[in-house]
mmCIF file of C-alpha atoms (C1' of nucleotides) in Angstrom:
data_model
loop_
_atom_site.group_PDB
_atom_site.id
_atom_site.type_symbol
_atom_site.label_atom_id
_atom_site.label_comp_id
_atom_site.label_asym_id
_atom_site.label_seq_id
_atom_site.Cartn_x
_atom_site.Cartn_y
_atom_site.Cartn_z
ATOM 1 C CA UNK A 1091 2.562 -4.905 -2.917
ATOM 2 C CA UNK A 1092 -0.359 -5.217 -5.281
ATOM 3 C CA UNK A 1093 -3.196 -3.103 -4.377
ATOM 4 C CA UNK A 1094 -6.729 -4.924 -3.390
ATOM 5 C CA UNK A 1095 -7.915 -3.603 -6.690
ATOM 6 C CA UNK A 1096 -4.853 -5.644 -8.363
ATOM 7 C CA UNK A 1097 -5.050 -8.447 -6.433
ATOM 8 C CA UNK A 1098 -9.026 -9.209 -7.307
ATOM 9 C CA UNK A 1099 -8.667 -8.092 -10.668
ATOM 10 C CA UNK A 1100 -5.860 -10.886 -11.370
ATOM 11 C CA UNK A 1101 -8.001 -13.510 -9.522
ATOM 12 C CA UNK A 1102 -10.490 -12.675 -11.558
ATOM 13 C CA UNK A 1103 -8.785 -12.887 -14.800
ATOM 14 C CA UNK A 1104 -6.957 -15.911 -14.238
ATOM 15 C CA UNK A 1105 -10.830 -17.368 -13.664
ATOM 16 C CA UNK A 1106 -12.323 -15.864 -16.679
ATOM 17 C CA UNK A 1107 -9.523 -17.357 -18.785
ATOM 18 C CA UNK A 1108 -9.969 -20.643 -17.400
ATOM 19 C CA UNK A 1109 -13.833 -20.845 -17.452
ATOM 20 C CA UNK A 1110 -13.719 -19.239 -21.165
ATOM 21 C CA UNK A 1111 -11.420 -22.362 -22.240
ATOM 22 C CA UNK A 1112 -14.510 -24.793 -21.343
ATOM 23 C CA UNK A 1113 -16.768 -25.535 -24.503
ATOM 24 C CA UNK A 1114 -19.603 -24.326 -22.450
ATOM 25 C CA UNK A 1115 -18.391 -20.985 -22.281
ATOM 26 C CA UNK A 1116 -16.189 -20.573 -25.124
ATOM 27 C CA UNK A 1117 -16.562 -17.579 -26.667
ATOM 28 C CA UNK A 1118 -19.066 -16.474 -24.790
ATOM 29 C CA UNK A 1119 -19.766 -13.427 -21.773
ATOM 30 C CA UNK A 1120 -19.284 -14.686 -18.589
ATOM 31 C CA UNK A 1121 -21.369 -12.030 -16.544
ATOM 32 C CA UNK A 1122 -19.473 -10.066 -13.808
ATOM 33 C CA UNK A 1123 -21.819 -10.774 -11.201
ATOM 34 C CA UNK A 1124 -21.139 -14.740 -11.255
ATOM 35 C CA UNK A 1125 -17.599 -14.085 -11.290
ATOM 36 C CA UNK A 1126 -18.351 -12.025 -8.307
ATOM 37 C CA UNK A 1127 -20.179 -14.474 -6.414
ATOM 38 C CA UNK A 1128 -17.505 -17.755 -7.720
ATOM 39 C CA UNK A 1129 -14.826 -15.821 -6.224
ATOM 40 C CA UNK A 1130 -16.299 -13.928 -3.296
ATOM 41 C CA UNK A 1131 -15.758 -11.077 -4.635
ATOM 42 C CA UNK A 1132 -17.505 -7.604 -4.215
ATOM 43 C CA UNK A 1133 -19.996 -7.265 -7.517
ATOM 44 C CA UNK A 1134 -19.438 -3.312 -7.188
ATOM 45 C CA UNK A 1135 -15.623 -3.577 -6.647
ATOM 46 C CA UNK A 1136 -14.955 -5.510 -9.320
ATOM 47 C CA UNK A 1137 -16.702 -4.396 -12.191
ATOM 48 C CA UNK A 1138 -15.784 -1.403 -11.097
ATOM 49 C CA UNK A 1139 -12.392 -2.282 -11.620
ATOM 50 C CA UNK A 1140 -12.901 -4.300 -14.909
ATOM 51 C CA UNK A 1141 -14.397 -1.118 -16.424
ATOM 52 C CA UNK A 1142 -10.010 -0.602 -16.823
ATOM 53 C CA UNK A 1143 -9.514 -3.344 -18.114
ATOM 54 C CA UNK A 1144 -11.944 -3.097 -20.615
ATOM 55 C CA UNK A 1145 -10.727 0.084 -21.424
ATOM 56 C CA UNK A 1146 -7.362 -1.235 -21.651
ATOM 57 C CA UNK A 1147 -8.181 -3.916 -24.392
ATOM 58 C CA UNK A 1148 -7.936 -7.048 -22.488
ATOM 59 C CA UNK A 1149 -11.373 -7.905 -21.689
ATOM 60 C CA UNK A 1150 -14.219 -7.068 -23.969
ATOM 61 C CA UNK A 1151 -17.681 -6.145 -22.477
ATOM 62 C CA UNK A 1152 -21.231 -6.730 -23.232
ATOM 63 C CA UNK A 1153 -24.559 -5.759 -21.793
ATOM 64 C CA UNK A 1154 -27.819 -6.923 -21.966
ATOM 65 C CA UNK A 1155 -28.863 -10.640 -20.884
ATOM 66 C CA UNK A 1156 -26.111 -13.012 -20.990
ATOM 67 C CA UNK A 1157 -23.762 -10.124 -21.279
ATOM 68 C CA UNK A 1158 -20.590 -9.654 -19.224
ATOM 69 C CA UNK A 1159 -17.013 -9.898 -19.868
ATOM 70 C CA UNK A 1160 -14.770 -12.115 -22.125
ATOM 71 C CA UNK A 1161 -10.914 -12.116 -22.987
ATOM 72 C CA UNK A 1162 -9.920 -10.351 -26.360
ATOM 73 C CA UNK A 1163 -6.369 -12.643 -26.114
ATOM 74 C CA UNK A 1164 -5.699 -16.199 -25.469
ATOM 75 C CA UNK A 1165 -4.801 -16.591 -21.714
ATOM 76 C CA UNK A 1166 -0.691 -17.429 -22.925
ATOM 77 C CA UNK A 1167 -1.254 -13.868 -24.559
ATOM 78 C CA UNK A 1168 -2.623 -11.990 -21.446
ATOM 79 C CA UNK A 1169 0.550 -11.540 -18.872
ATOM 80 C CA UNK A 1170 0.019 -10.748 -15.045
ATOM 81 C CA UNK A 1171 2.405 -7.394 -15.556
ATOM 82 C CA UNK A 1172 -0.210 -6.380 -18.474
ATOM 83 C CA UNK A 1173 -3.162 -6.597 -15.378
ATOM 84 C CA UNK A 1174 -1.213 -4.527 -12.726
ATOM 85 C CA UNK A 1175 -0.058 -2.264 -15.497
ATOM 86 C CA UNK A 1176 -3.323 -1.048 -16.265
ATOM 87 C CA UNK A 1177 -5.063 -1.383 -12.647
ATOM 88 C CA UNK A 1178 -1.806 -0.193 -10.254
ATOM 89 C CA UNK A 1179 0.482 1.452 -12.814
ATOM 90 C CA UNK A 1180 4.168 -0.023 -13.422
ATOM 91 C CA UNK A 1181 5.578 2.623 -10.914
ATOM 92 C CA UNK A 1182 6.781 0.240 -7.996
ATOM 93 C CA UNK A 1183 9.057 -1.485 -10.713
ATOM 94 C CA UNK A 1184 10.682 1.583 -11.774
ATOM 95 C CA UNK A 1185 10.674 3.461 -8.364
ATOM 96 C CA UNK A 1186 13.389 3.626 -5.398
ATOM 97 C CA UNK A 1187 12.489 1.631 -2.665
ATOM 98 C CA UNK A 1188 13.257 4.702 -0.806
ATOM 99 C CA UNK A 1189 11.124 7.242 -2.134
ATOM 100 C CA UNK A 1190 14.149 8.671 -3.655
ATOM 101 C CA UNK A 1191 13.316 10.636 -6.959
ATOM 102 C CA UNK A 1192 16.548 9.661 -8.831
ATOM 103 C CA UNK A 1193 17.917 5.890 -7.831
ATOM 104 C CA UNK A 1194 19.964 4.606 -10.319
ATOM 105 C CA UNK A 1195 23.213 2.439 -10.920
ATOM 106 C CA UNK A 1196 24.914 5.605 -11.175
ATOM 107 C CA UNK A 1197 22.952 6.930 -8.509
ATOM 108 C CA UNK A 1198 21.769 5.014 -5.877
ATOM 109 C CA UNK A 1199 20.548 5.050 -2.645
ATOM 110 C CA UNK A 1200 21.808 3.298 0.396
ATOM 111 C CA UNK A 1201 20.252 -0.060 -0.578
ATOM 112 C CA UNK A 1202 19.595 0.222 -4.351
ATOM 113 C CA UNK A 1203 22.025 -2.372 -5.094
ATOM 114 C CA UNK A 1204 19.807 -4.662 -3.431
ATOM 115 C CA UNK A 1205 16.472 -3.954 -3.826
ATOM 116 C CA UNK A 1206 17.060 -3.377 -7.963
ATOM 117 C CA UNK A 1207 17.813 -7.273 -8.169
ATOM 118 C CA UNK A 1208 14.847 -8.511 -6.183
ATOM 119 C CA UNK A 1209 12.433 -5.594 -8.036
ATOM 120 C CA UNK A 1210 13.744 -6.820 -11.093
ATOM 121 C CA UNK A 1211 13.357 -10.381 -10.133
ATOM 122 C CA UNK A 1212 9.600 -9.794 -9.063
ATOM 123 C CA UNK A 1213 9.275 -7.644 -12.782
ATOM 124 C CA UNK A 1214 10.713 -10.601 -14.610
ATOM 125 C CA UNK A 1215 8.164 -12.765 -12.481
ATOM 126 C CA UNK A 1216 5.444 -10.693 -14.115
ATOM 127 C CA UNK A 1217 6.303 -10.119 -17.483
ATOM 128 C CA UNK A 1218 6.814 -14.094 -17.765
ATOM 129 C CA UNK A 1219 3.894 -15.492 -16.163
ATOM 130 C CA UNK A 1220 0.788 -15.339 -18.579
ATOM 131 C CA UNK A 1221 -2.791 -16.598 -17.388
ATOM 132 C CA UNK A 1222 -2.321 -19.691 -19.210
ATOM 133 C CA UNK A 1223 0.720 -20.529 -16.577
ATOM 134 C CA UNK A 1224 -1.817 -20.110 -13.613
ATOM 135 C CA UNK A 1225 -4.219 -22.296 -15.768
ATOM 136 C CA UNK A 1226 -1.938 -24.865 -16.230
ATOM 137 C CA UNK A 1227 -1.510 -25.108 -12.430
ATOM 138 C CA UNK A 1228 -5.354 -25.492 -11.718
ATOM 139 C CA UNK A 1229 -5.407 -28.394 -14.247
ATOM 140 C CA UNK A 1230 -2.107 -29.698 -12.188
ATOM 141 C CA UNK A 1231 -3.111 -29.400 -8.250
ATOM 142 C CA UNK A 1232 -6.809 -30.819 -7.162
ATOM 143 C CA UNK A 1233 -7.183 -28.519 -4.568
ATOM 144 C CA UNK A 1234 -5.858 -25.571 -5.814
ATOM 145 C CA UNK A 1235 -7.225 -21.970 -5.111
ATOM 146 C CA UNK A 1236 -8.962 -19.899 -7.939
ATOM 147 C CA UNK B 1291 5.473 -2.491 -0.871
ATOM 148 C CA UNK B 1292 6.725 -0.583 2.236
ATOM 149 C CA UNK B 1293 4.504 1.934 3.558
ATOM 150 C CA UNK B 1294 6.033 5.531 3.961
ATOM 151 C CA UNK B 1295 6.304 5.696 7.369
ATOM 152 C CA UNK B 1296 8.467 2.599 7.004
ATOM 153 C CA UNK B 1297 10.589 4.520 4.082
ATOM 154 C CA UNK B 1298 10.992 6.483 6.227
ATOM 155 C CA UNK B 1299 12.122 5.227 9.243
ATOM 156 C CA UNK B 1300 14.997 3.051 7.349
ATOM 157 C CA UNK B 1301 16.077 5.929 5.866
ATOM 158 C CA UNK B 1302 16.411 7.556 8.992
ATOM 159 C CA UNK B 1303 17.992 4.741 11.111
ATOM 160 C CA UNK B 1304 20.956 4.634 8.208
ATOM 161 C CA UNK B 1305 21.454 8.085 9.128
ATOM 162 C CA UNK B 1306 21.384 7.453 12.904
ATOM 163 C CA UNK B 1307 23.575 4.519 12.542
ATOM 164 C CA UNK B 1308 25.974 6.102 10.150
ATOM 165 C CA UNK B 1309 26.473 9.688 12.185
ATOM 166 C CA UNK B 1310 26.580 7.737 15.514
ATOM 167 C CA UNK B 1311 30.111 5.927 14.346
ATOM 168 C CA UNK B 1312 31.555 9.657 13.887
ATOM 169 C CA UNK B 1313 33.471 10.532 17.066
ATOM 170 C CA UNK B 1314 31.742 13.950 17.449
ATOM 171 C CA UNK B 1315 28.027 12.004 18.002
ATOM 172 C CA UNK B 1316 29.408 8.845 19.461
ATOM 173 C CA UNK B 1317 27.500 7.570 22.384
ATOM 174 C CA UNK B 1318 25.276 11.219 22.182
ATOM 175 C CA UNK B 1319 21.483 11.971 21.216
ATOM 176 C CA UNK B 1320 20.944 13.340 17.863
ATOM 177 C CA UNK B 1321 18.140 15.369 18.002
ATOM 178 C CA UNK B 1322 14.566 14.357 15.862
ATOM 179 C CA UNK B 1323 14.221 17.796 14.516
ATOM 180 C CA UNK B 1324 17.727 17.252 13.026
ATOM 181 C CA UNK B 1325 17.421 14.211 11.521
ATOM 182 C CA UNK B 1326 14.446 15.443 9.891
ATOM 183 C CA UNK B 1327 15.665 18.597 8.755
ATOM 184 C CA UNK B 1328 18.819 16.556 6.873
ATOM 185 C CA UNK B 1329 17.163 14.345 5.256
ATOM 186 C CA UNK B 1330 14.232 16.171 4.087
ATOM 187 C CA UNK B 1331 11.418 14.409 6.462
ATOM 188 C CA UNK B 1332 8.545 15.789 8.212
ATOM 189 C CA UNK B 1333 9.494 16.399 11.981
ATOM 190 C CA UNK B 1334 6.055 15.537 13.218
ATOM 191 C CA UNK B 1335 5.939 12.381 11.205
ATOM 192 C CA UNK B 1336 9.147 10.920 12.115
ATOM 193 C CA UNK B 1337 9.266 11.691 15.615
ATOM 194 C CA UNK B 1338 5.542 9.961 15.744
ATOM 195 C CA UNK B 1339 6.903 6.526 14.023
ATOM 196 C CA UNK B 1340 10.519 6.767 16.100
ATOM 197 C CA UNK B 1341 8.004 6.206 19.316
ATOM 198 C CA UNK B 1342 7.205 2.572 17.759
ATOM 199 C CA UNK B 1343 11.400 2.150 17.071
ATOM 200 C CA UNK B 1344 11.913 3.097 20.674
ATOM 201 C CA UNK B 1345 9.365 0.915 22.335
ATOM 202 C CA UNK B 1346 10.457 -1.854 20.187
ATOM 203 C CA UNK B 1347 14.100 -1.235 22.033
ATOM 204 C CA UNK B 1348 16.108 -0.153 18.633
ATOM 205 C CA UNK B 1349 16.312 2.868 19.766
ATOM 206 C CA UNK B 1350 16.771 4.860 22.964
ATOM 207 C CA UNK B 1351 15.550 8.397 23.373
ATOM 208 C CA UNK B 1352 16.031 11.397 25.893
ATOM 209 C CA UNK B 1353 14.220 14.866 26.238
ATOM 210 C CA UNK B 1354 15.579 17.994 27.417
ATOM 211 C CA UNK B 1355 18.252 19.900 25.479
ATOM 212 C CA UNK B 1356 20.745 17.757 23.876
ATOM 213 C CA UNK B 1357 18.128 15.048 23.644
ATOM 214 C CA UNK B 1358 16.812 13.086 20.450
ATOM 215 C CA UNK B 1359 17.689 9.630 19.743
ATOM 216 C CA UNK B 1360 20.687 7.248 19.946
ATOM 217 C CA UNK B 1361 20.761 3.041 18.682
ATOM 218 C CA UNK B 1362 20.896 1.264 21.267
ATOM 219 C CA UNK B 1363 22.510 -1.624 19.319
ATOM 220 C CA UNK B 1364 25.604 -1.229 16.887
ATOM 221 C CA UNK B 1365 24.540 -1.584 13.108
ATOM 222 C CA UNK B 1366 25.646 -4.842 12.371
ATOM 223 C CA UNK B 1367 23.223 -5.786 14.552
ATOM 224 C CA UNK B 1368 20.266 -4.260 13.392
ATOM 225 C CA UNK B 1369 19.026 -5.715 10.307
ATOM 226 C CA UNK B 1370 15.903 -4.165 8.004
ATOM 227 C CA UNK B 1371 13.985 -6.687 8.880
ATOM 228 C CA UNK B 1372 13.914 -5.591 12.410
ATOM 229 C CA UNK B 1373 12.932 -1.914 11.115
ATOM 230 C CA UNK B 1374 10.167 -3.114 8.556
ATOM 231 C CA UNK B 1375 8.913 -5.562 11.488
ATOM 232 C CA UNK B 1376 8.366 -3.032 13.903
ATOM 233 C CA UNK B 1377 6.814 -0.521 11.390
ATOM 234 C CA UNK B 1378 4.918 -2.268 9.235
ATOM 235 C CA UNK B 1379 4.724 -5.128 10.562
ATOM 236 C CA UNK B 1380 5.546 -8.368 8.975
ATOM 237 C CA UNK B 1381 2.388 -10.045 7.651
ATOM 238 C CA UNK B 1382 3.560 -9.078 3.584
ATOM 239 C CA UNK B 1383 6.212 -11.950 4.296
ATOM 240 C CA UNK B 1384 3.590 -14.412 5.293
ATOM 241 C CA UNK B 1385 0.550 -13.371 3.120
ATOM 242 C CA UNK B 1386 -0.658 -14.529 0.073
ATOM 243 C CA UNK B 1387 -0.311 -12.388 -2.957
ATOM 244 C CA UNK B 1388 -3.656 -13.219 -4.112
ATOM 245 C CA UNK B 1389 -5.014 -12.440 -0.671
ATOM 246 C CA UNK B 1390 -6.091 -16.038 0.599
ATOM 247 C CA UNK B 1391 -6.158 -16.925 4.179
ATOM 248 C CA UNK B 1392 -4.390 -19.919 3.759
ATOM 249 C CA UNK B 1393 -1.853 -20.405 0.911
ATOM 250 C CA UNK B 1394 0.934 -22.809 1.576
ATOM 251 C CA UNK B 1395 2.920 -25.371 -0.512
ATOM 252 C CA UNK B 1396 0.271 -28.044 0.147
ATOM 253 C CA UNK B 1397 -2.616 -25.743 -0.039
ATOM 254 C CA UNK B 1398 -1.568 -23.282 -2.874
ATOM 255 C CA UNK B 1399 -3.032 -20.347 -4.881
ATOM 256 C CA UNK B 1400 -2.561 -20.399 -8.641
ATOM 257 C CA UNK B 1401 0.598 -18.220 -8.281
ATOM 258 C CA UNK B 1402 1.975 -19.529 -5.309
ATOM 259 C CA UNK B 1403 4.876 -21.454 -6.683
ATOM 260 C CA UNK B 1404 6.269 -18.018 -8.105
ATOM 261 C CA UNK B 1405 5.438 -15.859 -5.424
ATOM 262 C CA UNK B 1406 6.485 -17.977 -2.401
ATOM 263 C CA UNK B 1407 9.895 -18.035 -4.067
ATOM 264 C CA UNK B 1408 10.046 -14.087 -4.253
ATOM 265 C CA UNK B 1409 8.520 -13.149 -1.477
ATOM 266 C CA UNK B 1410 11.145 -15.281 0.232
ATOM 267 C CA UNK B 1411 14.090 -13.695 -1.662
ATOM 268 C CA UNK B 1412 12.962 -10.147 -0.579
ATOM 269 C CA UNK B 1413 12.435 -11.318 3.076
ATOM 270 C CA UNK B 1414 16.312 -13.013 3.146
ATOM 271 C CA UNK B 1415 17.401 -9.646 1.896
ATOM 272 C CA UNK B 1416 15.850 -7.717 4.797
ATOM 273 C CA UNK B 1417 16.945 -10.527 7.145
ATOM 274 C CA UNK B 1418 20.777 -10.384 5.601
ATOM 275 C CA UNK B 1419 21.044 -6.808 5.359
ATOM 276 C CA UNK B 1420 22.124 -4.536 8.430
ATOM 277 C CA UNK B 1421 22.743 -1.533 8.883
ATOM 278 C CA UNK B 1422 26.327 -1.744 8.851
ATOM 279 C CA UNK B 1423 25.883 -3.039 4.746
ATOM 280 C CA UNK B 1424 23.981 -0.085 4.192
ATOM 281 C CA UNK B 1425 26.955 2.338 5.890
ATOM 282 C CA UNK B 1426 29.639 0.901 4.031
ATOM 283 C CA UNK B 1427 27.736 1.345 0.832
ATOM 284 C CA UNK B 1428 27.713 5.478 2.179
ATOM 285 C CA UNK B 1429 31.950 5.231 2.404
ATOM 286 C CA UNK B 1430 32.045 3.283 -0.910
ATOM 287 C CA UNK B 1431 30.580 5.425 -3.265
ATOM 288 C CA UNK B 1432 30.860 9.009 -3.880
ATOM 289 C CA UNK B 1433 27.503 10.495 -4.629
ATOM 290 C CA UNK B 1434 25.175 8.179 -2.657
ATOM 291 C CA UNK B 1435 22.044 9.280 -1.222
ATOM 292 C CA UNK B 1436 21.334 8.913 2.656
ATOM 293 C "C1'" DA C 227 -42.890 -1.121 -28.156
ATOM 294 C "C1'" DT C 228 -42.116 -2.591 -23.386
ATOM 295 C "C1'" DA C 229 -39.964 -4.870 -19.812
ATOM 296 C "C1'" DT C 230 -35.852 -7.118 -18.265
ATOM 297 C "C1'" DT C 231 -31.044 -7.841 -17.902
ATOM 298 C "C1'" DT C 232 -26.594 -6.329 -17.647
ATOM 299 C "C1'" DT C 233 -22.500 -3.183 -17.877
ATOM 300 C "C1'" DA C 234 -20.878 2.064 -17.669
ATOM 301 C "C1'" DA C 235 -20.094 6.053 -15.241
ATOM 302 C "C1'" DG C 236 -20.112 9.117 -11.825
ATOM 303 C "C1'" DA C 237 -21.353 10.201 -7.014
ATOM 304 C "C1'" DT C 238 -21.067 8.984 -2.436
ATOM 305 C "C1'" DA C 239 -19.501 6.603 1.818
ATOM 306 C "C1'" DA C 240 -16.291 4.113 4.667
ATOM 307 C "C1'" DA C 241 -11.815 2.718 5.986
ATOM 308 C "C1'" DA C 242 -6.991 2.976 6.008
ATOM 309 C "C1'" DT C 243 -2.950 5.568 5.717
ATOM 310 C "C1'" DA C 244 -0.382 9.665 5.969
ATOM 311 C "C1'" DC C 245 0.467 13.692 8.179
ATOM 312 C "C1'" DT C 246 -0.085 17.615 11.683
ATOM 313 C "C1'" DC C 247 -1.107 19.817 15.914
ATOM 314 C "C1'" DT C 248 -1.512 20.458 20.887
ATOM 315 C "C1'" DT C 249 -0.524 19.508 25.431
ATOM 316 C "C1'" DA C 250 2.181 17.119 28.754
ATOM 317 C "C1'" DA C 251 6.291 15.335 30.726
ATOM 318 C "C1'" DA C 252 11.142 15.098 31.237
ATOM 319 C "C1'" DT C 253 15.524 17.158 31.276
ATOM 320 C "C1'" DC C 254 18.816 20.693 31.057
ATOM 321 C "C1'" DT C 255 20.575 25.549 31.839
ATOM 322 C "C1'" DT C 256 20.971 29.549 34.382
ATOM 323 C "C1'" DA D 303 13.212 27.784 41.126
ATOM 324 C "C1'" DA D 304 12.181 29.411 36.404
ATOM 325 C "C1'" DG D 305 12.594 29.120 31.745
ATOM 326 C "C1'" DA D 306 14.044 26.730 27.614
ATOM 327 C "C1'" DT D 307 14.481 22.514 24.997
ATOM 328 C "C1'" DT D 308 13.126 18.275 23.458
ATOM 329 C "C1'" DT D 309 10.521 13.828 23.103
ATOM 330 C "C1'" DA D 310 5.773 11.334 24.315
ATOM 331 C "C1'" DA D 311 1.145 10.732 23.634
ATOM 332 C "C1'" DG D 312 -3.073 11.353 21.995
ATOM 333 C "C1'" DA D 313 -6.254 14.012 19.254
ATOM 334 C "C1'" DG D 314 -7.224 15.896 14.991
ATOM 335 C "C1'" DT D 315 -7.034 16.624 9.798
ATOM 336 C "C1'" DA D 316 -6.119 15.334 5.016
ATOM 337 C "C1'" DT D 317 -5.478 12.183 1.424
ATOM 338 C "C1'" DT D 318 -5.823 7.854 -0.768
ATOM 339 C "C1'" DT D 319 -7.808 3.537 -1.330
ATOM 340 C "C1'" DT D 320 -11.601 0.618 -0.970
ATOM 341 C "C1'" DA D 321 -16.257 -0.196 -1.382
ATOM 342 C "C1'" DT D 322 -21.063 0.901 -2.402
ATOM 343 C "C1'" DC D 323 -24.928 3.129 -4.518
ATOM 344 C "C1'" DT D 324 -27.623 5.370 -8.126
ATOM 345 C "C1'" DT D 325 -28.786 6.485 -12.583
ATOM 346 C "C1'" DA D 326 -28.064 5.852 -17.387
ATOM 347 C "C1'" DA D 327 -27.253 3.331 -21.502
ATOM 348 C "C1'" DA D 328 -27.195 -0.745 -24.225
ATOM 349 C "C1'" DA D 329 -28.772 -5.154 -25.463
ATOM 350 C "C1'" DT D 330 -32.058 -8.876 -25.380
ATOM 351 C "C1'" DA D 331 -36.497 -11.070 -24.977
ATOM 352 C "C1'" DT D 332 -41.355 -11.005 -25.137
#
DNA sequence: ATATTTTAAGATAAAATACTCTTAAATCTT
DNA sequence: AAGATTTAAGAGTATTTTATCTTAAAATAT
């Protein structure tokens, strides 16, 4: 459903907001290649893939020693639908489950009056869930994954 | 979410299902290169991912003239779960969203208490709905697209 | 100023998915 | 028996996604 791109770049977010609440790093870059290496992630994939989200206005970026990336919004400002927006594109919430052009209500495919109420459902899941909801869960479960 | 050949495939099993009730293709083959020309598919591509629907025994198929495929079970008896199992496989139902190995209620990712809960909505609506649901949504409405 | 650190950007490579083609095998028709 | 029709199977090609590399640009530190 969400693309490996997505799916890292999320992770990833969800950490940064959560490290940048910390006095320690408050306000400050957090460089990519840490975040990389907390996470497990590839260094080239994801800063490759944060260049779009920089673009997009929800990280800002900074080179140079103790350069990297840091949130320009609070984490309860910063939604997961804003992340796959910009790195997979809001198509799968609009589109017809089968690849029909034109699925609508008025229109609809075999199944649309199915698959509309989950896709909506996983949409509303999205739009409602800000980083500082994952946040709260790390501070909730001890052995929670990041 | 599912992968074109899997569109695909669902699309064309509704079809199947839904001409095979009309007494002029009851109990008879209804040839590949058909199905494919009415709905607007790629002969070579659904003939290659039928092989997987036949092996898996939801389909039976014959060669010669008058050959093609026929279900070998009546609708309401093949769900889209079955379909989507066979094609795609059914790991998306089990997996993570944030692509961890292990993700469970015990053992959860920061976004596992909304995702579990979705991802288990979508899979009850592939498990509920057969193909029979799908059919009757073909009589019910006027305009519908197959 | 120079060297070092770090992200940006574009090129390249690898892998996965989507799609097509060719040949073979089975079945039917005549 | 011969030819036509149709799916099976495997090979081949194209496209997209994923991942890596290289060079450049910016910022800092010395």
């Amino acid at each position: 459903m969400l693309s490996a791109a997505c799916r890292d770049s999320i992770r990833a977010m969800i950490y940064i907001a959560n490290l940048s609440k910390k006095e320690r790093y408050k306000n400050r870059f957090i460089s990519i290649y840490k975040i990389a290496r907390d996470l497990g992630l590839s260094f080239y994939f994801l800063s490759k893939n944060f260049q779009k989200l920089v673009k997009a206005g929800l990280l800002e970026s900074h080179r140079g020693p103790h350069g990297g990336v840091k949130p320009l919004k609070p984490p309860s400002k910063i939604r997961l639908i804003d992340i796959v927006t910009v790195i997979d594109g809001i198509d799968f919430f609009n589109n017809c489950i089968l690849g029909f052009e034109e699925c609508s209500d008025e229109n609809p495919c075999t199944i649309h009056n199915l698959w509309a109420d989950k896709r909506n459902q996983i949409l509303n899941m999205f739009e409602k869930t800000t980083l500082e909801d994952a946040i709260k869960n790390i501070e909730r479960f001890e052995n929670i994954k990041v």
